[in-house]
C-alpha positions as CSV (number, residue, x, y, z in Angstrom):
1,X,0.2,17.9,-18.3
2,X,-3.1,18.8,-16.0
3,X,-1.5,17.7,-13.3
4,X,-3.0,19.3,-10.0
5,X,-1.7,17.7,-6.7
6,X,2.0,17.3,-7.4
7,X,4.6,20.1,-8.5
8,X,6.5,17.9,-9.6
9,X,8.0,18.0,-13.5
10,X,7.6,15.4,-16.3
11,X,10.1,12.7,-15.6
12,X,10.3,12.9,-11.8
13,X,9.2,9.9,-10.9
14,X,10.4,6.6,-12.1
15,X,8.7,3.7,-13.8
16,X,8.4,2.0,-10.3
17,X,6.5,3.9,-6.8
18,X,6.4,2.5,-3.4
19,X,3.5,4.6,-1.8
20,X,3.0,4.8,2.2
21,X,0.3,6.2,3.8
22,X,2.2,8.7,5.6
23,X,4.3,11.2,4.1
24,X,7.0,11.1,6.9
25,X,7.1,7.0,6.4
26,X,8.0,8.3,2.7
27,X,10.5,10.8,3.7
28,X,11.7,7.6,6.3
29,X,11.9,5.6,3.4
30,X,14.3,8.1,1.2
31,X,16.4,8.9,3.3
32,X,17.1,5.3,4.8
33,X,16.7,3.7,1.6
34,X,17.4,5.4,-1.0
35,X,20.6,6.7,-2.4
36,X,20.7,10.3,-4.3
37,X,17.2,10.7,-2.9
38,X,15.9,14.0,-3.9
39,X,12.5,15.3,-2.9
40,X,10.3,16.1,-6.3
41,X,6.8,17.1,-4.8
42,X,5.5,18.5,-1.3
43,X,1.8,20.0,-2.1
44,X,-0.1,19.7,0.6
45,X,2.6,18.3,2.4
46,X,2.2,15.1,0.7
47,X,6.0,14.2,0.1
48,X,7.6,12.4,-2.8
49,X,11.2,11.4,-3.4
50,X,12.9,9.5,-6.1
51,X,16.2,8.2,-5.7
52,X,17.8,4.6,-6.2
53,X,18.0,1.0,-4.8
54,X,20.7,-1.3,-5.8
55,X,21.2,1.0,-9.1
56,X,17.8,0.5,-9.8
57,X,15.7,3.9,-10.3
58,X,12.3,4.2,-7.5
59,X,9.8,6.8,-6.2
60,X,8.4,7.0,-2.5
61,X,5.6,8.3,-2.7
62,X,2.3,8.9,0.0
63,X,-1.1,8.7,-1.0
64,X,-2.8,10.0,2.7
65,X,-5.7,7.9,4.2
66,X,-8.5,6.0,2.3
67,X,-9.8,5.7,-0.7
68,X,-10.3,8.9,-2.2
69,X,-7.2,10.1,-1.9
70,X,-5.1,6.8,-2.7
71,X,-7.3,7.2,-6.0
72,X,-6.2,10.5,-6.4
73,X,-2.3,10.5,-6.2
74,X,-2.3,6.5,-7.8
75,X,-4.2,7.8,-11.1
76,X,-2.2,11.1,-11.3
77,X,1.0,8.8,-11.0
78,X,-0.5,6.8,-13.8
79,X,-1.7,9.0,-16.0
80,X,0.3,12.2,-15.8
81,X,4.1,10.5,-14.9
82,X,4.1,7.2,-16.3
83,X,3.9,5.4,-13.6
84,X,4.0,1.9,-14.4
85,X,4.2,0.0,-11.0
86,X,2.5,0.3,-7.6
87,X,3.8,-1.2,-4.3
88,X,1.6,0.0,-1.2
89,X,3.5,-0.5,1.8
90,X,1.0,0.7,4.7
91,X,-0.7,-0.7,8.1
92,X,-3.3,-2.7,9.2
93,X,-5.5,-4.3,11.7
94,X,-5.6,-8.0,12.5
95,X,-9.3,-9.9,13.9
96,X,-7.9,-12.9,13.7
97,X,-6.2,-15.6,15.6
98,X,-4.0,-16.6,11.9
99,X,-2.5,-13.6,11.7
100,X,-0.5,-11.8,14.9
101,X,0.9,-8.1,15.6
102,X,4.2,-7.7,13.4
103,X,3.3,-10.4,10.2
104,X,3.2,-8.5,6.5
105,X,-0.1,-9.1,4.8
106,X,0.5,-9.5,1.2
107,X,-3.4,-8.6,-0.2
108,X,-4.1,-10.8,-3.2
109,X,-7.6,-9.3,-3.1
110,X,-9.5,-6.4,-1.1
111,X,-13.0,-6.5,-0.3
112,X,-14.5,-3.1,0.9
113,X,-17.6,-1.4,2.0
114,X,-16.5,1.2,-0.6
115,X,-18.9,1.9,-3.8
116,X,-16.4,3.6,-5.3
117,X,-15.2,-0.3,-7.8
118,X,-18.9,-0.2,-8.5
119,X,-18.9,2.7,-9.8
120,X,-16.1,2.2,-11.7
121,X,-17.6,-1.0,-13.3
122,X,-21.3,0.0,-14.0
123,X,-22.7,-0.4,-10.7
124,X,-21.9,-4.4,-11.0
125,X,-18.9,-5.5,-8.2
126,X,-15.6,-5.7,-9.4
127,X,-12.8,-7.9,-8.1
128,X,-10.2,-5.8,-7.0
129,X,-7.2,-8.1,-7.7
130,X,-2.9,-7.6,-6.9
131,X,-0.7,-8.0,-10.6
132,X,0.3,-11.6,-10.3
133,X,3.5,-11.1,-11.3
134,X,4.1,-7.9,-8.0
135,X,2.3,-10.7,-5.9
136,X,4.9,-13.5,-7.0
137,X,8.0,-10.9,-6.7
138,X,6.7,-9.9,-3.1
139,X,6.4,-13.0,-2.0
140,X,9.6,-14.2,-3.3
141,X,11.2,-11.4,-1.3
142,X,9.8,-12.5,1.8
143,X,10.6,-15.7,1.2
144,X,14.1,-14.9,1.1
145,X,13.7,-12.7,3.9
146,X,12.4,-15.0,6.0
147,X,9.9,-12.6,6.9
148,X,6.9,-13.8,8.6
149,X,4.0,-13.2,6.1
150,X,0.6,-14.4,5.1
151,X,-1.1,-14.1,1.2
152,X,-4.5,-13.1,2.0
153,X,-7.6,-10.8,0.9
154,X,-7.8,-7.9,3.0
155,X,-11.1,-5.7,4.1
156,X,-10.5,-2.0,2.7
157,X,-12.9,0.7,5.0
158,X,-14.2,3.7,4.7
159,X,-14.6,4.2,8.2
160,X,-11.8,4.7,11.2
161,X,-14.0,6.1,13.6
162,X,-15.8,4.3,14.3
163,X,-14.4,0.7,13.1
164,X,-17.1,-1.6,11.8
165,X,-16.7,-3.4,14.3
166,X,-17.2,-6.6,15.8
167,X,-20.1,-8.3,13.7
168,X,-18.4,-7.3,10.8
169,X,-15.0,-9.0,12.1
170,X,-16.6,-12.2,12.6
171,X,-18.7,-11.9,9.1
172,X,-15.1,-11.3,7.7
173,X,-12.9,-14.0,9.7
174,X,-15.6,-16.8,8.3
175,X,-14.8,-16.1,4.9
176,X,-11.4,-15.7,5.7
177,X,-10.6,-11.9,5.7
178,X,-8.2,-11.4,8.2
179,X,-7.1,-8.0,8.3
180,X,-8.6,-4.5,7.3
181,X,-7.0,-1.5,6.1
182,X,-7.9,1.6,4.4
183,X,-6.8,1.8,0.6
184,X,-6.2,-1.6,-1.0
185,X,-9.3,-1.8,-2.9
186,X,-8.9,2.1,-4.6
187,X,-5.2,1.1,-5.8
188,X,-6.2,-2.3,-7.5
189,X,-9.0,-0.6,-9.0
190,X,-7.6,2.5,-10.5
191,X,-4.3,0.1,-11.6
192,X,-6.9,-1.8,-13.5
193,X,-8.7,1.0,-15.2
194,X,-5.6,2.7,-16.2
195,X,-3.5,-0.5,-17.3
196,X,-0.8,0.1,-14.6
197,X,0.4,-2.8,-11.7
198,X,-0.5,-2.7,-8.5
199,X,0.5,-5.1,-5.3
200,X,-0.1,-4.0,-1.3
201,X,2.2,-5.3,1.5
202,X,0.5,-4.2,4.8
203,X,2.2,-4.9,8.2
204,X,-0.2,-5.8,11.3
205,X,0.3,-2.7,13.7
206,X,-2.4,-3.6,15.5
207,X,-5.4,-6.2,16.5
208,X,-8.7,-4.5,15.8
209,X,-10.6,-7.2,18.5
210,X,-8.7,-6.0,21.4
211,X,-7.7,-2.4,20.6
212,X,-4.0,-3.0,21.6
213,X,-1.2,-2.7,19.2
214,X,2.5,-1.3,18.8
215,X,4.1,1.9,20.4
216,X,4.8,4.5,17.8
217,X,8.8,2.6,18.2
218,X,7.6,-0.6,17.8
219,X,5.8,0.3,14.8
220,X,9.0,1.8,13.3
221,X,10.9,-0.9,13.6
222,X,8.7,-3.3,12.7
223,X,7.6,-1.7,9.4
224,X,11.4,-1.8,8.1
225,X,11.2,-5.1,7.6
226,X,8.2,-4.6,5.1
227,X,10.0,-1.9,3.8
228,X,13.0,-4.0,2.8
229,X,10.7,-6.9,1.2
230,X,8.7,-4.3,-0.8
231,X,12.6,-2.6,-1.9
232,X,13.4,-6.2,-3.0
233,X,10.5,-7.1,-4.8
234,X,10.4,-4.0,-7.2
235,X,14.5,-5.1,-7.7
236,X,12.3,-8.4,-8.6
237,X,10.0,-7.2,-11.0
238,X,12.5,-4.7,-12.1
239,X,14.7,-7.5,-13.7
240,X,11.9,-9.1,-15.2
């Protein structure tokens, strides 16, 4: 074990991780959804918990903001607990008219302004792709749920301040990238060089064109429903 940013011990976490952003959302998540919950790792304040949904063993787990450290904690997962399936359950920013303030993004794909697929793929680009079989079991869930989502490819950034900004979100709504985020592209990547599954849900908090978006209670309630899809799905793939 060479573990470095978890203290966590061998056979903490289960087969099956849902991963916010924010460590709170995780803590949100165990204790809401999660039965026998138990907290296995706080370094850094970055909180895991595994408990159980429906009988069926899951992590929560944060991975912080952006790429480098969604690398981090996913490939530690992978590599050093056995990890077998990511579900990202995080935030984003809409620029376009097809996709409003509330919907789940479900990111088939993630562009990015990132180098760090390149890298990992000899300098050439590499398409940062969900597993199919996460995508189908998400959007089944959804389905089910009625919850109002849209299949898309979604624009990973390096940058939050400042945004790219508004050439970039008309370059990106012609080619039909409506959203942008902050990790997608990192997860898929580091899934596919370490033979794990990967799939993001992302829930439009708010529209990057016009700077407005949800209250810090909006946000909460609204995010519960992509919590509850992303639950289902790994029931999904689970029993698959």
């Amino acid at each position: 074990m060479t573990a470095s940013i978890f203290n966590a011990a061998p056979g903490d976490f289960a087969e099956t991780a849902l991963m916010p952003g924010d460590p709170l959302r995780a803590q949100y998540i165990a204790e809401n959804y999660l039965t026998e919950a138990r907290q296995v790792t706080d370094v850094r304040n970055m909180l895991g918990f595994t408990g159980f949904y429906k009988g069926m063993r899951i992590s929560v787990v944060a991975h912080g903001v952006g790429i480098p450290s969604a690398c981090m904690y996913c490939t530690e997962l992978i590599n050093d607990y056995g990890v077998q399936r990511i579900i990202r359950v995080g935030s984003c920013g809409t620029i376009s008219a097809s996709v409003q303030v509330r919907d789940i993004v479900i990111a088939m794909g993630a562009s990015t302004d990132s180098n760090v697929n390149r890298t990992r793929f000899n300098g050439f680009d590499f398409a940062a792709l969900a597993d199919y079989d996460l995508l189908q079991s998400v959007v089944s869930a959804a389905t089910a749920q009625e919850a109002p989502f849209r299949v898309a490819n979604v624009f990973s950034s390096d940058l939050f301040f400042p945004p790219p900004g508004q050439e970039m979100w008309d370059v990106m709504e012609r080619l039909n990238v409506p959203v942008v985020e902050m990790e997608v592209a990192g997860i898929y990547g580091v899934a596919a060089e370490y033979g794990a599954k990967a799939v993001a849900l992302c829930t439009v908090t708010d529209d990057a064109r016009t700077l407005t978006g949800l209250s810090v209670e909006e946000r909460q309630t609204s995010l519960d429903q992509m919590i509850s899809v992303a639950l289902e799905a790994a029931l999904l793939a689970n029993a698959g």
